[in-house]
PDB file of C-alpha atoms in Angstrom:
ATOM      1  CA  ASP G   1      -5.431  -8.511  -9.394  1.00 56.00           C
ATOM      2  CA  THR G   2      -7.962  -8.531  -6.699  1.00 80.00           C
ATOM      3  CA  GLY G   3      -5.365 -10.222  -4.107  1.00 93.00           C
ATOM      4  CA  VAL G   4      -5.826 -13.181  -1.811  1.00 96.00           C
ATOM      5  CA  SER G   5      -9.276 -13.765  -0.396  1.00 96.00           C
ATOM      6  CA  GLN G   6     -10.468 -15.566   2.710  1.00 97.00           C
ATOM      7  CA  ASP G   7     -13.518 -16.382   4.364  1.00 97.00           C
ATOM      8  CA  PRO G   8     -14.669 -15.927   7.144  1.00 97.00           C
ATOM      9  CA  ARG G   9     -12.595 -12.975   8.504  1.00 96.00           C
ATOM     10  CA  HIS G  10     -13.400 -14.198  12.196  1.00 97.00           C
ATOM     11  CA  LYS G  11     -14.684 -17.086  13.538  1.00 98.00           C
ATOM     12  CA  ILE G  12     -15.860 -17.370  17.070  1.00 98.00           C
ATOM     13  CA  THR G  13     -16.885 -21.197  18.097  1.00 97.00           C
ATOM     14  CA  LYS G  14     -17.305 -23.408  21.161  1.00 97.00           C
ATOM     15  CA  ARG G  15     -14.292 -25.947  22.191  1.00 97.00           C
ATOM     16  CA  GLY G  16     -15.273 -29.386  20.282  1.00 97.00           C
ATOM     17  CA  GLN G  17     -16.685 -27.562  16.953  1.00 98.00           C
ATOM     18  CA  ASN G  18     -15.353 -28.201  13.735  1.00 98.00           C
ATOM     19  CA  VAL G  19     -14.689 -25.221  11.893  1.00 98.00           C
ATOM     20  CA  THR G  20     -13.874 -24.565   7.848  1.00 98.00           C
ATOM     21  CA  PHE G  21     -12.089 -21.732   6.594  1.00 98.00           C
ATOM     22  CA  ARG G  22     -12.091 -20.777   2.593  1.00 98.00           C
ATOM     23  CA  CYS G  23      -9.082 -18.977   0.357  1.00 98.00           C
ATOM     24  CA  ASP G  24      -9.358 -17.978  -3.003  1.00 97.00           C
ATOM     25  CA  PRO G  25      -5.541 -17.387  -4.241  1.00 97.00           C
ATOM     26  CA  ILE G  26      -4.578 -14.564  -6.863  1.00 96.00           C
ATOM     27  CA  SER G  27      -6.061 -16.584 -10.025  1.00 92.00           C
ATOM     28  CA  GLU G  28      -2.718 -16.830 -11.844  1.00 91.00           C
ATOM     29  CA  HIS G  29      -0.693 -18.176  -8.592  1.00 94.00           C
ATOM     30  CA  ASN G  30      -0.016 -22.265  -8.682  1.00 94.00           C
ATOM     31  CA  ARG G  31       1.321 -22.224  -5.150  1.00 96.00           C
ATOM     32  CA  LEU G  32      -0.880 -21.767  -1.825  1.00 97.00           C
ATOM     33  CA  TYR G  33       0.460 -21.610   1.310  1.00 97.00           C
ATOM     34  CA  TRP G  34      -1.424 -21.788   5.099  1.00 98.00           C
ATOM     35  CA  TYR G  35       0.046 -20.641   7.964  1.00 97.00           C
ATOM     36  CA  ARG G  36      -1.068 -19.448  11.499  1.00 97.00           C
ATOM     37  CA  GLN G  37      -0.056 -16.414  13.501  1.00 96.00           C
ATOM     38  CA  THR G  38      -0.425 -16.183  17.401  1.00 95.00           C
ATOM     39  CA  LEU G  39      -0.206 -12.802  18.916  1.00 91.00           C
ATOM     40  CA  GLY G  40       3.300 -11.024  18.932  1.00 90.00           C
ATOM     41  CA  GLN G  41       4.749 -13.627  16.745  1.00 93.00           C
ATOM     42  CA  GLY G  42       5.216 -14.309  12.859  1.00 95.00           C
ATOM     43  CA  PRO G  43       3.401 -16.620  11.019  1.00 96.00           C
ATOM     44  CA  GLU G  44       4.064 -20.251  11.233  1.00 96.00           C
ATOM     45  CA  PHE G  45       3.968 -22.732   8.313  1.00 96.00           C
ATOM     46  CA  LEU G  46       1.155 -25.091   8.382  1.00 96.00           C
ATOM     47  CA  THR G  47       0.809 -26.447   4.761  1.00 96.00           C
ATOM     48  CA  TYR G  48       1.900 -26.041   1.420  1.00 96.00           C
ATOM     49  CA  PHE G  49       0.152 -26.823  -2.096  1.00 96.00           C
ATOM     50  CA  GLN G  50       1.177 -26.869  -5.753  1.00 94.00           C
ATOM     51  CA  ASN G  51      -1.663 -26.998  -7.632  1.00 92.00           C
ATOM     52  CA  GLU G  52      -4.284 -29.687  -6.143  1.00 92.00           C
ATOM     53  CA  ALA G  53      -1.010 -31.525  -4.945  1.00 93.00           C
ATOM     54  CA  GLN G  54      -0.503 -31.001  -0.951  1.00 93.00           C
ATOM     55  CA  LEU G  55       3.542 -31.147  -1.192  1.00 93.00           C
ATOM     56  CA  GLU G  56       4.262 -30.648   2.430  1.00 92.00           C
ATOM     57  CA  LYS G  57       2.870 -30.395   5.766  1.00 92.00           C
ATOM     58  CA  SER G  58       4.171 -29.024   9.292  1.00 92.00           C
ATOM     59  CA  ARG G  59       4.355 -30.961  12.480  1.00 88.00           C
ATOM     60  CA  LEU G  60       2.231 -28.555  13.824  1.00 81.00           C
ATOM     61  CA  LEU G  61      -0.731 -29.505  11.466  1.00 85.00           C
ATOM     62  CA  SER G  62      -1.877 -32.470  13.942  1.00 87.00           C
ATOM     63  CA  ASP G  63      -4.334 -35.095  12.671  1.00 91.00           C
ATOM     64  CA  ARG G  64      -7.567 -32.669  13.485  1.00 95.00           C
ATOM     65  CA  PHE G  65      -6.343 -30.383  11.125  1.00 96.00           C
ATOM     66  CA  SER G  66      -6.586 -31.165   7.557  1.00 95.00           C
ATOM     67  CA  ALA G  67      -6.619 -29.033   3.940  1.00 96.00           C
ATOM     68  CA  GLU G  68      -7.695 -29.466   0.557  1.00 96.00           C
ATOM     69  CA  ARG G  69      -7.614 -27.746  -2.648  1.00 96.00           C
ATOM     70  CA  PRO G  70      -9.585 -29.391  -5.130  1.00 91.00           C
ATOM     71  CA  LYS G  71      -8.964 -28.586  -8.986  1.00 87.00           C
ATOM     72  CA  GLY G  72      -5.804 -26.320  -7.651  1.00 86.00           C
ATOM     73  CA  SER G  73      -7.924 -23.418  -7.078  1.00 91.00           C
ATOM     74  CA  PHE G  74      -9.703 -22.215  -3.901  1.00 96.00           C
ATOM     75  CA  SER G  75      -8.608 -23.994  -0.980  1.00 98.00           C
ATOM     76  CA  THR G  76      -9.947 -24.839   2.370  1.00 98.00           C
ATOM     77  CA  LEU G  77      -8.439 -25.885   6.223  1.00 98.00           C
ATOM     78  CA  GLU G  78     -10.742 -27.673   8.260  1.00 97.00           C
ATOM     79  CA  ILE G  79     -10.051 -28.074  12.136  1.00 97.00           C
ATOM     80  CA  GLN G  80     -11.959 -30.779  13.821  1.00 97.00           C
ATOM     81  CA  ARG G  81     -12.990 -31.132  17.681  1.00 97.00           C
ATOM     82  CA  THR G  82     -11.455 -27.739  18.221  1.00 97.00           C
ATOM     83  CA  GLU G  83      -9.083 -26.838  21.331  1.00 96.00           C
ATOM     84  CA  GLN G  84      -8.244 -24.028  23.209  1.00 95.00           C
ATOM     85  CA  GLY G  85      -4.805 -23.560  21.890  1.00 94.00           C
ATOM     86  CA  ASP G  86      -6.150 -23.681  18.363  1.00 96.00           C
ATOM     87  CA  SER G  87      -7.145 -20.022  18.611  1.00 97.00           C
ATOM     88  CA  ALA G  88      -4.625 -17.874  16.360  1.00 97.00           C
ATOM     89  CA  MET G  89      -5.094 -15.949  13.009  1.00 96.00           C
ATOM     90  CA  TYR G  90      -5.028 -18.345   9.891  1.00 97.00           C
ATOM     91  CA  LEU G  91      -3.190 -16.540   7.047  1.00 97.00           C
ATOM     92  CA  CYS G  92      -3.510 -17.979   3.478  1.00 98.00           C
ATOM     93  CA  ALA G  93      -0.909 -17.062   0.931  1.00 98.00           C
ATOM     94  CA  SER G  94      -0.504 -17.791  -2.665  1.00 97.00           C
ATOM     95  CA  SER G  95       2.509 -16.960  -5.109  1.00 96.00           C
ATOM     96  CA  MET G  96       4.102 -17.565  -8.628  1.00 93.00           C
ATOM     97  CA  ASP G  97       7.277 -19.610  -8.776  1.00 90.00           C
ATOM     98  CA  ILE G  98       9.936 -19.089  -6.405  1.00 87.00           C
ATOM     99  CA  PRO G  99      11.475 -16.875  -5.527  1.00 92.00           C
ATOM    100  CA  GLN G 100       8.523 -14.564  -6.213  1.00 93.00           C
ATOM    101  CA  PRO G 101       7.097 -13.044  -3.043  1.00 95.00           C
ATOM    102  CA  GLN G 102       4.132 -14.869  -1.604  1.00 97.00           C
ATOM    103  CA  HIS G 103       0.839 -12.430  -1.173  1.00 97.00           C
ATOM    104  CA  PHE G 104      -1.314 -12.792   2.025  1.00 97.00           C
ATOM    105  CA  GLY G 105      -4.966 -12.560   2.662  1.00 97.00           C
ATOM    106  CA  ASP G 106      -6.034 -10.584   5.476  1.00 95.00           C
ATOM    107  CA  GLY G 107      -6.857 -14.223   7.572  1.00 96.00           C
ATOM    108  CA  THR G 108      -9.342 -15.813   9.446  1.00 97.00           C
ATOM    109  CA  ARG G 109      -9.201 -15.009  13.064  1.00 97.00           C
ATOM    110  CA  LEU G 110     -10.351 -18.057  15.189  1.00 98.00           C
ATOM    111  CA  SER G 111     -11.615 -17.804  18.732  1.00 97.00           C
ATOM    112  CA  ILE G 112     -12.356 -20.591  20.713  1.00 97.00           C
ATOM    113  CA  LEU G 113     -14.937 -20.041  23.881  1.00 92.00           C
TER     114      LEU G 113
ATOM    115  CA  GLU W   1      16.218 -26.831  12.186  1.00 84.00           C
ATOM    116  CA  LEU W   2      16.005 -22.988  10.789  1.00 89.00           C
ATOM    117  CA  LYS W   3      15.754 -19.888  13.149  1.00 94.00           C
ATOM    118  CA  VAL W   4      14.928 -16.929  12.457  1.00 97.00           C
ATOM    119  CA  GLU W   5      15.369 -14.237  14.802  1.00 97.00           C
ATOM    120  CA  GLN W   6      15.170 -10.405  14.603  1.00 98.00           C
ATOM    121  CA  ASN W   7      16.497  -7.619  17.103  1.00 97.00           C
ATOM    122  CA  PRO W   8      15.201  -5.478  18.505  1.00 97.00           C
ATOM    123  CA  LEU W   9      11.614  -6.951  18.893  1.00 97.00           C
ATOM    124  CA  PHE W  10      10.278  -3.155  19.859  1.00 97.00           C
ATOM    125  CA  LEU W  11      11.524   0.211  18.696  1.00 94.00           C
ATOM    126  CA  SER W  12      10.343   3.624  19.595  1.00 95.00           C
ATOM    127  CA  MET W  13      11.990   6.679  17.607  1.00 92.00           C
ATOM    128  CA  GLN W  14      11.466   9.713  17.031  1.00 94.00           C
ATOM    129  CA  GLU W  15      10.460  11.076  13.538  1.00 96.00           C
ATOM    130  CA  GLY W  16      13.777  12.001  11.571  1.00 96.00           C
ATOM    131  CA  LYS W  17      15.931   9.421  13.223  1.00 96.00           C
ATOM    132  CA  ASN W  18      17.780   6.707  11.285  1.00 96.00           C
ATOM    133  CA  TYR W  19      17.842   3.347  12.318  1.00 95.00           C
ATOM    134  CA  THR W  20      18.507  -0.556  11.592  1.00 97.00           C
ATOM    135  CA  ILE W  21      16.672  -3.699  12.323  1.00 98.00           C
ATOM    136  CA  TYR W  22      18.602  -6.905  12.224  1.00 98.00           C
ATOM    137  CA  CYS W  23      17.477 -10.484  11.047  1.00 98.00           C
ATOM    138  CA  ASN W  24      19.888 -13.238  11.784  1.00 97.00           C
ATOM    139  CA  TYR W  25      19.088 -17.040  10.742  1.00 96.00           C
ATOM    140  CA  SER W  26      20.912 -20.136  11.225  1.00 95.00           C
ATOM    141  CA  THR W  27      21.301 -22.205   8.315  1.00 89.00           C
ATOM    142  CA  THR W  28      22.313 -21.343   4.846  1.00 86.00           C
ATOM    143  CA  SER W  29      19.968 -19.648   2.409  1.00 86.00           C
ATOM    144  CA  ASP W  30      19.948 -16.993  -0.667  1.00 81.00           C
ATOM    145  CA  ARG W  31      16.442 -16.066  -0.359  1.00 93.00           C
ATOM    146  CA  LEU W  32      15.057 -13.698   2.188  1.00 96.00           C
ATOM    147  CA  TYR W  33      12.135 -11.749   2.184  1.00 97.00           C
ATOM    148  CA  TRP W  34      10.642  -8.638   4.226  1.00 98.00           C
ATOM    149  CA  TYR W  35       7.103  -7.920   4.851  1.00 98.00           C
ATOM    150  CA  ARG W  36       5.323  -5.166   6.822  1.00 98.00           C
ATOM    151  CA  GLN W  37       2.263  -5.773   9.124  1.00 96.00           C
ATOM    152  CA  ASP W  38       0.305  -3.150  10.210  1.00 94.00           C
ATOM    153  CA  PRO W  39      -2.362  -3.730  12.925  1.00 89.00           C
ATOM    154  CA  GLY W  40      -5.055  -5.687  12.400  1.00 85.00           C
ATOM    155  CA  LYS W  41      -4.117  -6.299   8.538  1.00 88.00           C
ATOM    156  CA  SER W  42      -2.524  -8.371   6.548  1.00 89.00           C
ATOM    157  CA  LEU W  43       1.526  -8.948   5.498  1.00 96.00           C
ATOM    158  CA  GLU W  44       2.780  -6.637   2.571  1.00 97.00           C
ATOM    159  CA  SER W  45       5.669  -7.826   0.615  1.00 97.00           C
ATOM    160  CA  LEU W  46       8.699  -5.154   0.711  1.00 98.00           C
ATOM    161  CA  PHE W  47      11.895  -6.713  -0.405  1.00 98.00           C
ATOM    162  CA  VAL W  48      12.816 -10.083  -2.084  1.00 97.00           C
ATOM    163  CA  LEU W  49      16.802 -10.316  -1.713  1.00 96.00           C
ATOM    164  CA  LEU W  50      18.398 -13.728  -3.248  1.00 93.00           C
ATOM    165  CA  SER W  51      21.833 -13.166  -3.442  1.00 88.00           C
ATOM    166  CA  ASN W  52      24.802 -12.381  -1.201  1.00 88.00           C
ATOM    167  CA  GLY W  53      25.555  -8.549  -1.380  1.00 89.00           C
ATOM    168  CA  ALA W  54      22.124  -7.772  -2.322  1.00 92.00           C
ATOM    169  CA  VAL W  55      20.903  -4.398  -1.649  1.00 95.00           C
ATOM    170  CA  LYS W  56      16.899  -3.012  -2.179  1.00 97.00           C
ATOM    171  CA  GLN W  57      15.537   0.400  -1.488  1.00 97.00           C
ATOM    172  CA  GLU W  58      12.320   1.632  -1.779  1.00 96.00           C
ATOM    173  CA  GLY W  59      11.617   5.267  -0.336  1.00 96.00           C
ATOM    174  CA  ARG W  60      12.953   5.597   3.106  1.00 97.00           C
ATOM    175  CA  LEU W  61      13.658   1.589   3.768  1.00 98.00           C
ATOM    176  CA  MET W  62      16.565  -0.130   2.327  1.00 98.00           C
ATOM    177  CA  ALA W  63      17.459  -3.887   3.146  1.00 98.00           C
ATOM    178  CA  SER W  64      20.466  -5.799   2.521  1.00 97.00           C
ATOM    179  CA  LEU W  65      21.661  -9.263   2.663  1.00 96.00           C
ATOM    180  CA  ASP W  66      24.737 -10.813   3.615  1.00 95.00           C
ATOM    181  CA  THR W  67      24.513 -14.669   3.141  1.00 92.00           C
ATOM    182  CA  LYS W  68      28.101 -15.342   4.426  1.00 93.00           C
ATOM    183  CA  ALA W  69      27.226 -13.822   7.873  1.00 94.00           C
ATOM    184  CA  ARG W  70      23.592 -15.443   7.619  1.00 95.00           C
ATOM    185  CA  LEU W  71      22.380 -11.481   8.280  1.00 96.00           C
ATOM    186  CA  SER W  72      19.830  -9.728   6.733  1.00 97.00           C
ATOM    187  CA  THR W  73      19.567  -5.814   7.657  1.00 98.00           C
ATOM    188  CA  LEU W  74      16.327  -3.326   7.403  1.00 98.00           C
ATOM    189  CA  HIS W  75      17.669   0.509   7.143  1.00 98.00           C
ATOM    190  CA  ILE W  76      15.168   3.388   8.099  1.00 97.00           C
ATOM    191  CA  THR W  77      16.101   6.686   7.131  1.00 97.00           C
ATOM    192  CA  ALA W  78      14.560   9.764   8.338  1.00 95.00           C
ATOM    193  CA  ALA W  79      11.633   7.640  10.204  1.00 94.00           C
ATOM    194  CA  VAL W  80       8.007   9.364   9.485  1.00 96.00           C
ATOM    195  CA  HIS W  81       4.650   8.407  11.409  1.00 95.00           C
ATOM    196  CA  ASP W  82       3.395   6.461   8.351  1.00 95.00           C
ATOM    197  CA  LEU W  83       6.426   3.651   8.640  1.00 97.00           C
ATOM    198  CA  SER W  84       4.825   2.582  12.210  1.00 97.00           C
ATOM    199  CA  ALA W  85       3.997  -1.127  11.929  1.00 97.00           C
ATOM    200  CA  THR W  86       5.733  -4.525  12.468  1.00 97.00           C
ATOM    201  CA  TYR W  87       8.246  -5.732  10.064  1.00 98.00           C
ATOM    202  CA  PHE W  88       9.206  -9.354   9.617  1.00 98.00           C
ATOM    203  CA  CYS W  89      12.005 -11.030   7.791  1.00 98.00           C
ATOM    204  CA  ALA W  90      11.481 -14.422   6.350  1.00 97.00           C
ATOM    205  CA  VAL W  91      13.818 -16.802   5.148  1.00 96.00           C
ATOM    206  CA  ASP W  92      13.254 -19.719   2.630  1.00 93.00           C
ATOM    207  CA  SER W  93      15.710 -22.595   3.288  1.00 80.00           C
ATOM    208  CA  SER W  94      13.599 -25.049   1.096  1.00 83.00           C
ATOM    209  CA  SER W  95      14.759 -26.522  -1.945  1.00 77.00           C
ATOM    210  CA  ASN W  96      11.304 -26.052  -3.879  1.00 85.00           C
ATOM    211  CA  THR W  97       8.331 -25.480  -1.466  1.00 89.00           C
ATOM    212  CA  GLY W  98       8.903 -21.855  -0.615  1.00 91.00           C
ATOM    213  CA  LYS W  99       7.828 -22.799   2.559  1.00 94.00           C
ATOM    214  CA  LEU W 100       9.193 -19.439   4.592  1.00 96.00           C
ATOM    215  CA  ILE W 101      10.095 -18.888   8.375  1.00 96.00           C
ATOM    216  CA  PHE W 102       9.807 -16.179   9.962  1.00 97.00           C
ATOM    217  CA  GLY W 103      11.184 -14.174  12.467  1.00 97.00           C
ATOM    218  CA  GLN W 104       9.522 -12.853  15.698  1.00 97.00           C
ATOM    219  CA  GLY W 105       8.494  -9.420  14.355  1.00 97.00           C
ATOM    220  CA  THR W 106      10.169  -6.005  15.129  1.00 98.00           C
ATOM    221  CA  THR W 107       7.190  -3.455  15.841  1.00 97.00           C
ATOM    222  CA  LEU W 108       8.530  -0.272  14.929  1.00 97.00           C
ATOM    223  CA  GLN W 109       6.767   2.986  16.397  1.00 97.00           C
ATOM    224  CA  VAL W 110       7.579   6.554  15.445  1.00 96.00           C
ATOM    225  CA  LYS W 111       6.744   9.541  17.445  1.00 94.00           C
ATOM    226  CA  PRO W 112       6.219  12.919  16.065  1.00 86.00           C
TER     227      PRO W 112
END
């Protein structure tokens, strides 16, 4: 069990640029989640995949955000035309079936200049 | 819409003391999770509470769930410095997605 892996750990970009983050879940986990965490707050749910199907998206996920999980393995989260308000830690988590706990990666910290 | 509130948000305590963190939530759920987060690190699962009256213990930490009161507690016994971290409760009120709604977190600082 190598844990949930996220890449990159830190991304600095200029406002208006596109960014893409990658998440590699624990291999036997069929559920994958993306959350966003800002300083001093708990994580906020963004989206959920079961295998390759994206089954739920938060209202927080504007049309500038898109997530994929091709072949039900790794997942990517893309943010287009980044804005200052996108600065946050983006966390990926994976799990077996409910009610098993979600295992979180170390996150990607996004800083918008 | 489900809301999860923790209190206190910040707790400074001396080693050896006992204290309790409270987690209140607004809608019915029987799946509640506690996580620990160290600065700059990810979240580590501590407890999974699945039914009314559930109690789980690990070392100096004990968590309980009262689904009727919509309340979970995390009790710290004889705190030690290594317990300094931020603790989050999270509630799953979904039917089958596992979507978690987190509290704001309680930052615990244990002083020698």
